[in-house]
């Protein structure tokens, strides 16, 4: 009698572990440590050294190991049920103790450890660039914190279905598990017109940022990890052939340098679409014309630039940097007006409140409100426990939203900042009302105001997190109106359509999901592909003539442009 084939055994080698560790160190910005591991482990001779290791792979594998441990701990051998009352979490370094009370959220500290290159770890997990010469989330956007997360019960059920039983039951033959067929790039549904999606494969590295020109609908700017900006002239989707004819070759601006990484982190057009502000890891602020001609460039910052934004009139540009400063630039005079050296740690974002007042946020959990006419801050907003990743001002310029690694977002009243300063410099007024949005289980990385506000209702706001969810909130009460939990990895991008009818999210799992804001139902999805699947940034363009397009900056080195007019599910709201 022939013995049944043995179950394939799991094989893990030290060589594989060393390659994973090397990849993690590169992603985190520890180039010297990675170099040491490479040489001591002789990874150049390893058959795995040239294999593509997805960003955050070590973290993801550890996360899956914790999920298995959770199942193992809670599985009762004398019962056919799971322990469902435990709400205590699992961690790599602490022993698990079951509890019916949820464990308090421990804020993720703004890590101040730096590599020999002087780059902050906080930056490596947030910015879309290589913290050193590699990841940025690699992905902000390195996303070394990119984890596959599910709710406790869902995780257990999924693992139980996929992993149990681990050996054949007595008297039964083991069934050979068929590997699932990889999903191909494209729409999740079968009815989308193939001509609705235009793929532009011109970049040679991951595409981190994209921005439609606000006045010249055919122009789209993109920036990639290899320090290249491209300005595309897109075909008219209303033509009979739609996206069928490929666009003309783009205008290419190559800022590549041998001195260090040049990942593109920020692209922002001025109000009339004539100028483009460019932020980069090479520390240089650049402003170019719509035709790609450099109008101005300056290397005042001593660290990577994370954000560069025009004021509403286009007269000023504000920039933020890893060096802890925010710079104010006069566009017409092409000069630096002032460098605010106020933040104790890296300055992660800036946004304009009026044409003369802007805010900057930092890894120390503070927001500084600054004026183009003042050296000192008009106000300092404190409350976040650790680094603030993004800040956005509402369309009316009266309220500012911020999101942080402390797993919260906050809404601040900034309506009367043009008046007198606080009585005590550097302190926010005790009468200021702050709305705290609590509910995420991990760092909140993106925040967006909804342009649509039904009569008699409060402004709505959306947040997304490394916990893989996006949330919809009432900005006045702080009530969570809905949780979107379709993604299985960290969400990198979140945007409302300009008319406020749709919400789009993009994730490290490769999916773009578009939701109806009113019904809060998912209406359409698109998958970026199994190889390097991350969706790093989304921009949405709508014009009065019916033009309705969505651009996606992709890890797979492509740019996707989706013509929403050709997607039936996105033409109606019901």
PDB file of N, CA, C and O in Angstrom, residues 24 118 127 213:
ATOM      1  N   UNK A  24      14.537  45.275   5.680  1.00  0.00           N
ATOM      2  CA  UNK A  24      13.925  46.108   6.723  1.00  0.00           C
ATOM      3  C   UNK A  24      14.845  47.270   7.097  1.00  0.00           C
ATOM      4  O   UNK A  24      14.393  48.409   7.255  1.00  0.00           O
ATOM      5  N   UNK A 118      21.734  60.689   9.654  1.00  0.00           N
ATOM      6  CA  UNK A 118      21.011  61.768  10.300  1.00  0.00           C
ATOM      7  C   UNK A 118      19.546  61.791   9.958  1.00  0.00           C
ATOM      8  O   UNK A 118      18.861  62.782  10.164  1.00  0.00           O
ATOM      9  N   UNK A 127       6.927  59.279   5.343  1.00  0.00           N
ATOM     10  CA  UNK A 127       7.064  59.958   4.064  1.00  0.00           C
ATOM     11  C   UNK A 127       7.136  59.000   2.915  1.00  0.00           C
ATOM     12  O   UNK A 127       7.583  57.884   3.036  1.00  0.00           O
ATOM     13  N   UNK A 213      -3.551  69.585 -13.122  1.00  0.00           N
ATOM     14  CA  UNK A 213      -3.497  71.040 -13.233  1.00  0.00           C
ATOM     15  C   UNK A 213      -4.913  71.599 -13.054  1.00  0.00           C
ATOM     16  O   UNK A 213      -5.856  71.116 -13.690  1.00  0.00           O
TER      17      UNK A 213
END
